[in-house]
Structure formats: C-alpha cells, structure tokens
XYZ file of C-alpha atoms in Angstrom:
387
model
C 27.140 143.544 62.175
C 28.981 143.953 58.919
C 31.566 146.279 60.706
C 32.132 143.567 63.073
C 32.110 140.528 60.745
C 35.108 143.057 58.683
C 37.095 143.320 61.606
C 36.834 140.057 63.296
C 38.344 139.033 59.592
C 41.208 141.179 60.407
C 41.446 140.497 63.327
C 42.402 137.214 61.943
C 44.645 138.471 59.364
C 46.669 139.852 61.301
C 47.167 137.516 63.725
C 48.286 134.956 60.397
C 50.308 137.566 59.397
C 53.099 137.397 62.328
C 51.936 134.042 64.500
C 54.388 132.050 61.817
C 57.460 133.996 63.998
C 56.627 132.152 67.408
C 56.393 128.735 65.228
C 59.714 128.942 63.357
C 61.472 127.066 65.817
C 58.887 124.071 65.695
C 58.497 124.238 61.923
C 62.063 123.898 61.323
C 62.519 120.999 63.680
C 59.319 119.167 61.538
C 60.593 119.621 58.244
C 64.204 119.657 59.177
C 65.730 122.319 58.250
C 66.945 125.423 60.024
C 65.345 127.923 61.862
C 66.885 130.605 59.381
C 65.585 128.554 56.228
C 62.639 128.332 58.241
C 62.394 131.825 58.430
C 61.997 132.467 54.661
C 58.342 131.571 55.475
C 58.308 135.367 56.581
C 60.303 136.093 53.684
C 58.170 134.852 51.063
C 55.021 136.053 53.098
C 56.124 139.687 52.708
C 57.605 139.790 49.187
C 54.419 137.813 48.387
C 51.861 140.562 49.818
C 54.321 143.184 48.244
C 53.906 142.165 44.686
C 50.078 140.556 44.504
C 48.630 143.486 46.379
C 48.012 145.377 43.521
C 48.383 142.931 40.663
C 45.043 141.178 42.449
C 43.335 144.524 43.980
C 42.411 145.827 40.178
C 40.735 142.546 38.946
C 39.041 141.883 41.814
C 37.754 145.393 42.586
C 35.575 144.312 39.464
C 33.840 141.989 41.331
C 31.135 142.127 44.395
C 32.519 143.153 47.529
C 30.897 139.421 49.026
C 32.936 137.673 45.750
C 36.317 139.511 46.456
C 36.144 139.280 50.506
C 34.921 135.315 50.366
C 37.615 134.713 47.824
C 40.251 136.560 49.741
C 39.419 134.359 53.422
C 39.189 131.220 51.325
C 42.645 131.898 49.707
C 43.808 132.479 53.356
C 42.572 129.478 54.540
C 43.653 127.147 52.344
C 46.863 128.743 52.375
C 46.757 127.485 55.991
C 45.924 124.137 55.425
C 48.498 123.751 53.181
C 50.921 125.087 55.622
C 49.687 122.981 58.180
C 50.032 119.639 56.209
C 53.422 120.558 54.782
C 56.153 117.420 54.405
C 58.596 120.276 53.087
C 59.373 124.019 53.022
C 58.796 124.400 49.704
C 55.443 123.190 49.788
C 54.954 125.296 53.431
C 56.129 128.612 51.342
C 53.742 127.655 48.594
C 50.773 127.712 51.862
C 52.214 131.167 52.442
C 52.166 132.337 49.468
C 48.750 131.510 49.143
C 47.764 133.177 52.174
C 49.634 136.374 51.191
C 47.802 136.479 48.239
C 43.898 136.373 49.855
C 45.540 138.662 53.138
C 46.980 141.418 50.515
C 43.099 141.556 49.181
C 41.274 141.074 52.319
C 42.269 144.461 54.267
C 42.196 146.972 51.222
C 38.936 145.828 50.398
C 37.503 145.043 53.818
C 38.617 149.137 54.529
C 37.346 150.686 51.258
C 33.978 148.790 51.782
C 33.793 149.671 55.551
C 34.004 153.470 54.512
C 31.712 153.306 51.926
C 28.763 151.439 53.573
C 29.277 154.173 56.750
C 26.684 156.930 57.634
C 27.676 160.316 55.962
C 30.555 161.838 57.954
C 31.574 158.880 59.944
C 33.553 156.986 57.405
C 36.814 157.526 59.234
C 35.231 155.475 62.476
C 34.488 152.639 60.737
C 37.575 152.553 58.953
C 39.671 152.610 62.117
C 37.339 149.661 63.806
C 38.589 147.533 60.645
C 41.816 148.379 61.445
C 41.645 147.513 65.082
C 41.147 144.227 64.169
C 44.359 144.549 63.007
C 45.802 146.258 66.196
C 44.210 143.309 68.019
C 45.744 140.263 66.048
C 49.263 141.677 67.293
C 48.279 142.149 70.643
C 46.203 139.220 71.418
C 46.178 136.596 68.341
C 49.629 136.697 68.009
C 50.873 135.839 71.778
C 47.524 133.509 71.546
C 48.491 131.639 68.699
C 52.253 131.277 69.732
C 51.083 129.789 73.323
C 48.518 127.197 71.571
C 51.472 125.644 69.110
C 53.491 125.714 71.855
C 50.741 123.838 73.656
C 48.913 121.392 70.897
C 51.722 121.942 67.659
C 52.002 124.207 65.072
C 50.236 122.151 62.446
C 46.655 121.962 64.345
C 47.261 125.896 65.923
C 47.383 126.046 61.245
C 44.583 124.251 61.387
C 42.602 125.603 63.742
C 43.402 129.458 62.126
C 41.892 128.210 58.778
C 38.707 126.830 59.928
C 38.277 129.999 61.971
C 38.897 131.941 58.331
C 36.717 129.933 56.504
C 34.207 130.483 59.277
C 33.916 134.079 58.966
C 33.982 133.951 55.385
C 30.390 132.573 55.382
C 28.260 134.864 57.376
C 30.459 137.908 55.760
C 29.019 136.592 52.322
C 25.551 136.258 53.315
C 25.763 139.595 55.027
C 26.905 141.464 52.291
C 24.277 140.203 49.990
C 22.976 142.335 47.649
C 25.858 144.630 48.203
C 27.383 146.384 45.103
C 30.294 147.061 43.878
C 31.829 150.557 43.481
C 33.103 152.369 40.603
C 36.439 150.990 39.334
C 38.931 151.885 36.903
C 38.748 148.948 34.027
C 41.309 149.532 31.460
C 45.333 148.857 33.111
C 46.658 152.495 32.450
C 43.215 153.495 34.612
C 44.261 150.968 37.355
C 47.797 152.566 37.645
C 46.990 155.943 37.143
C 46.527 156.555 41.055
C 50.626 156.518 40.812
C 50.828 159.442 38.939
C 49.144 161.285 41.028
C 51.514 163.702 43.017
C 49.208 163.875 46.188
C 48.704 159.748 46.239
C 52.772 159.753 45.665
C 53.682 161.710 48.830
C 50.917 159.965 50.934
C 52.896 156.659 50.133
C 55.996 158.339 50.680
C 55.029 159.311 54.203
C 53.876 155.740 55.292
C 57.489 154.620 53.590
C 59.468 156.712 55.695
C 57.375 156.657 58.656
C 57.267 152.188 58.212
C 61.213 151.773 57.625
C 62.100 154.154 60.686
C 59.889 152.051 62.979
C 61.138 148.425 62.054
C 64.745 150.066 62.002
C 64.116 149.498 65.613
C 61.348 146.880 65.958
C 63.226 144.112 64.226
C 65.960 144.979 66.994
C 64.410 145.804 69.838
C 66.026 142.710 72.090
C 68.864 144.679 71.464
C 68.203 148.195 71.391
C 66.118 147.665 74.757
C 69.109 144.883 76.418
C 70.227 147.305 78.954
C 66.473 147.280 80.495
C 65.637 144.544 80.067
C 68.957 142.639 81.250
C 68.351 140.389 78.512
C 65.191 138.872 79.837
C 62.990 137.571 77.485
C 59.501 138.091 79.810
C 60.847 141.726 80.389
C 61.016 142.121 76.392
C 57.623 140.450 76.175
C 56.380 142.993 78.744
C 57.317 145.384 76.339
C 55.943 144.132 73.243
C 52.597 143.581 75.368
C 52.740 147.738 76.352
C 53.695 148.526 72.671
C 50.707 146.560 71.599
C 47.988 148.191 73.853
C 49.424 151.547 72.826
C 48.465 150.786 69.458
C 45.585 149.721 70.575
C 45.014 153.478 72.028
C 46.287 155.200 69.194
C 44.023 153.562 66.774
C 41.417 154.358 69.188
C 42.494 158.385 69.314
C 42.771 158.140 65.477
C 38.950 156.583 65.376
C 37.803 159.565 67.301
C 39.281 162.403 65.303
C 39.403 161.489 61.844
C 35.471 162.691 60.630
C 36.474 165.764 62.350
C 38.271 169.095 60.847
C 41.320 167.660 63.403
C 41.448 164.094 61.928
C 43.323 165.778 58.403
C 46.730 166.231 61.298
C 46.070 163.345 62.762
C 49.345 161.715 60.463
C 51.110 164.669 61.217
C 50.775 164.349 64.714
C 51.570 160.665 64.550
C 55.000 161.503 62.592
C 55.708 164.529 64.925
C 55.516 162.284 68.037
C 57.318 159.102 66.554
C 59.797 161.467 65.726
C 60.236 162.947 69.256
C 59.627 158.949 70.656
C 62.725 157.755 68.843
C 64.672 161.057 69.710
C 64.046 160.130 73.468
C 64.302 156.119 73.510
C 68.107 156.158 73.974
C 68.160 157.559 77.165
C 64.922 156.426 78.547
C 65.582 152.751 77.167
C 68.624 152.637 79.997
C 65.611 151.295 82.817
C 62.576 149.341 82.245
C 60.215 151.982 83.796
C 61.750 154.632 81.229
C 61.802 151.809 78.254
C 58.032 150.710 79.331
C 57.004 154.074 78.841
C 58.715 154.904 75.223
C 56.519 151.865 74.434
C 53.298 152.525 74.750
C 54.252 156.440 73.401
C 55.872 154.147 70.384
C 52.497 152.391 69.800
C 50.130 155.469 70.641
C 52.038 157.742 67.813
C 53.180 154.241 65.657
C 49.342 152.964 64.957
C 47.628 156.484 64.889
C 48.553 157.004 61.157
C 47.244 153.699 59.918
C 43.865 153.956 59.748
C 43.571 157.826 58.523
C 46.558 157.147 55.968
C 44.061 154.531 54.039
C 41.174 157.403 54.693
C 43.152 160.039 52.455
C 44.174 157.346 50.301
C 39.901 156.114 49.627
C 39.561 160.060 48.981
C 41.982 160.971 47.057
C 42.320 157.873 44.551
C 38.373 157.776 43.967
C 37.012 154.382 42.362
C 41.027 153.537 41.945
C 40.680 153.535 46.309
C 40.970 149.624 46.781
C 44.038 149.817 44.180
C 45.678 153.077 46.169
C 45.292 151.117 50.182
C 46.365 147.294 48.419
C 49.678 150.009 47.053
C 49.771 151.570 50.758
C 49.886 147.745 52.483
C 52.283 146.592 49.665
C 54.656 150.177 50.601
C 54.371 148.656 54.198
C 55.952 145.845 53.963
C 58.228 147.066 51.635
C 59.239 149.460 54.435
C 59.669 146.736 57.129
C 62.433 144.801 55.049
C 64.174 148.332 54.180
C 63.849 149.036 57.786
C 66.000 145.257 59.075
C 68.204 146.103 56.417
C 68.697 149.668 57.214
C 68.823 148.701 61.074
C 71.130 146.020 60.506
C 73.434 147.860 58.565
C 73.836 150.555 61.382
C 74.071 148.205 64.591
C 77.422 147.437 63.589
C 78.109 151.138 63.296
C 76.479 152.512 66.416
C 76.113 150.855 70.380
C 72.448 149.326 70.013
C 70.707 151.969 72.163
C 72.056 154.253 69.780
C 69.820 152.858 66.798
C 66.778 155.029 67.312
C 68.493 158.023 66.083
C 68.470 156.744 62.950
C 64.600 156.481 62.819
C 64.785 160.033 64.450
C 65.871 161.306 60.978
C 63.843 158.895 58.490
C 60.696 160.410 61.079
C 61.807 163.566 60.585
C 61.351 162.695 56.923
C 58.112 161.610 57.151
C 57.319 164.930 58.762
C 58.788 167.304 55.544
C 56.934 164.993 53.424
C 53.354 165.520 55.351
C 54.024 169.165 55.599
C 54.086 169.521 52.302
C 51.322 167.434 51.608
C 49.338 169.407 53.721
C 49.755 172.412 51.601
C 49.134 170.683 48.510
C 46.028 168.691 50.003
C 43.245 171.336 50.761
C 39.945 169.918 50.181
C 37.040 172.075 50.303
C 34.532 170.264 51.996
C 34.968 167.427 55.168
C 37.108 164.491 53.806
C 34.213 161.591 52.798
C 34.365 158.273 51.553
C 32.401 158.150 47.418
C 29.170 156.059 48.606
C-alpha cells in the first residue's frame, strides 16, 4: 500500500510537471500576455527544480520520510493553488516555483524510501513502480489534464490537481508512521561529497548525454516527424500517445531485470538502442507506419534507464542517496534545456529529419561513458538498497 500511495504521488507529479504546456494558450489569454511570456511558466519550473533539488534534498533528508514527503505534496499543492488564482504571471511563476520546489523533493525521496522499505533483493522493482507513476503522468495525466482545461478552464483543472495532491499527502503520512529516517550526511562538505566521487560523476554524465540527445529531438518532433505526419496535429498526437506506452514498456522491462545479475546493463542497453533509434529515425520518420514504430522503440530504450540510473545512484552514494537522485533529476532537466538549445541551434543547419543524427552522436556518448563505468563499477555482491 505504501508502494502504491508513492507512486500514485508521482503519478501526480508528473502529470504537474508538463500539463502547464497544453494550458499556455489559455493562461496567456487570462492574464494577458503572450503565449511565449506565458511559456516562462516552463521556464521557471525547470530552472526552479534544477537549483532547489539539492539545496532542499540535504536538509530535508534529516527529517522523517512522512515529514519530508507531506511537506513536499503540500508545497506542490499550494504551488497549485496559487497558480490557479493568479491575477498575473509573476504571481503564476511564484505558484510554479513553489511547486518545483516540493516536486524536486517528492521523487528523490519517494525512490530512495521505496528501495529501502523493499524485501531483500527486490529493491530495483519497487523503485521502477515509483517511477511508473511517472511514466503514467505523461501518458495519461498529461493528455487528461490538457482535455479537462480545455473542457472546465485551466484555473479549476489547477485546482482540482492540488486537492488531489493534498489528498494523497494524508494517507501517505499516516502510512508511513513510525517510519525512520536513514543515515544522512549532516555537515555541507558531507552533503556534497557524493560529487567527488568519480563513479557518481560518470553516472550523471551518462543521464546528461543520454537526456540532451533525446529532447534534441523531442522539443522538435512536429518538425522532425512533418513529412509523416503531413503536419497533422492528431497524427503527431498519435505519436506522442505510442512514445508514451513505450515508456510505459520499457520501465516495465527495466522493473523486471534490475534485482537480477542482467539489470547492471540494463543502461547500457538503453543507450545502445537509443543510439541505434536515432541512427534509424531519419529514414523511417519519411511514413507514419515507419515513424510510429521509431516511437515506441524511442520510449522502450528512452524510459528503460530511468529507474535503474537512480538504483546505482541509492548504491553507490550510500546515506548521501536522496542527495545523489535530487542531483540526477536536477542533471535532467538541465539536459532538456541543453537539448532545445542544442536542437535549435542545428535545425537551421540541417533539413529537420536530419536532426536525429545529432542525438546519434551525444548517444553514442552516453555509451563510452557507461562502458567505462562498467569497468570501474564492479561490485562484489548483487546491487542492494542500505535498509
């Protein structure tokens, strides 16, 4: 039940994470301004998680799991009621700013306490049901949350999102009464130390690499995927839909693999078959059937390294572990605003459909980078989770 409660929570994370993009139209209109000024509501969203991810994660790893996770979907909440009441867009940015703050705490410490309250040896499942909630607020709460403020308005869709937060929040507390805390770093240079650690360096590097190459061609894919989709906008949808449920599948494969000897390639598989994805998406992105299938291969190989990355992290960091994932979510979107920039500065170079190439070679990357961490990272015994 505490599994479930954990990724029902993300679950609604992440669908407050990217629902503001199907609202930016409305929002503008009701605090007139633009839709690009609306759009710094993303904007401030990302470089918000960015920065407070691991300024928070070290304080509040010094607290009760029930204290950190309550206070996290509270911050989110009232991040969206601020939002949702908003007469300007400063006062909407300060609502997202708020709920960047309680969503860069929620995940890291909803994953380090899902692997540490698992059964011996099955720390890596639970982990990747957290992250499916994830998965699932893309694919579902997302297109869900877009349809209902197109429906009853943005501002009550805002509304209805934080009462839904604040309504998990309260059987997740009870439920994780009398649930400790785990050991933590206390002193700053402790708290930071997990960044001089050469194995914890290249595991961020990988995710990095691996996160720029794929929005390098996410942010763009109306026009990388134009010719296929003839510029339709339910064709494109279609696609997003099949990239969705692929992640949905790859988290799925990652979930089964990653308490077993296997589950330490499972990233390198992931990079290996981006890689080869991206390689291939030019020419089968020229029909829908061929572009509907480098999809759901995108979102299979995409979302398989999520889950296990924040695994190696938990094992490898030690009681820094909530500090090392909040630094691995913070690297992520990071990565996706490198990756528009990067993308954006090579569509004017290259035809569209040419773009993956260049997230061919950041993949490729990726792939060095895990090789080499392989070699380095040998543990002796089956990767666990300190209970």
């Amino acid at each position: 039940m505490r599994l479930l409660l954990l990724a029902v929570g993300t679950f609604l994370i992440g669908t407050d994470v990217f629902v503001i993009a199907g609202m930016l139209p409305q929002i503008g209109d009701a605090l007139k301004v633009s839709i690009s000024a609306a759009g710094q509501l993303m904007t401030v969203f990302s470089v918000g998680y960015a920065v407070l991810g691991p300024l928070l994660a070290a304080p509040l790893s010094r607290r009760s799991p029930r204290v950190a996770l309550a206070a996290a979907l509270v911050a989110v909440a009232l991040g969206n009621v601020v939002c949702a009441v908003a007469d300007s867009l400063p006062t909407a940015m300060a609502g997202r700013l708020l709920v960047a703050a309680g969503a860069s705490q929620f995940t890291p410490h909803a994953c380090s306490l899902a692997a540490a309250l698992a059964p011996k040896g099955r720390s890596g499942k639970s982990l990747a049901l957290v992250t499916s909630g994830l998965v699932m607020g893309s694919v579902v709460g997302v297109p869900s949350g877009t349809w209902a403020a197109d429906a009853f308005g943005w501002r009550l869709t805002l509304a209805v999102l934080a009462a839904a937060t604040a309504a998990v929040a309260v059987p997740l507390t009870a439920g994780l009464r009398g649930v400790g805390s785990e050991p933590t770093a206390h002193r700053p240079q402790e708290r930071f130390a997990v960044l001089r650690g050469p194995l914890v360096r290249m595991v961020l590097t990988v995710t990095i690499f691996a996160v720029i190459a794929e929005y390098a061609v996410l942010t763009y894919a109306a026009t990388v995927f134009a010719e296929a989709t003839a510029g339709e906008g339910s064709r494109l949808a279609v696609l997003l839909f099949a990239f969705g449920l692929g992640g949905l599948a790859g988290n799925a494969l990652a979930s089964v693999y990653m308490d077993r000897p296997a589950g330490r390639r499972l990233v390198l598989v992931s990079v290996v078959g981006m890689t080869v994805t991206f390689l291939a998406m030019p020419q089968m992105s020229r029909s829908f059937p061929g572009a509907l299938v480098v999809m759901v291969l995108w979102g299979v190989t995409g979302w398989m390294y999520a889950a296990p990355q924040q695994h190696r992290l938990l094992r490898l960091a030690g009681p820094a572990g909530p500090l090392a994932v909040s630094l691995n979510s913070s690297v992520i979107y990071v990565g996706a605003a490198l990756g528009g920039a990067v993308g954006g500065l090579f569509l004017g170079q290259v035809a569209p459909r040419w773009l993956p190439l260049i997230a061919t070679v950041l993949c490729a990357s990726a792939v060095v980078t895990e090789l080499r961490l392989l070699r380095k990272d040998r543990p002796t015994e089956p990767a666990t989770v300190p209970a």
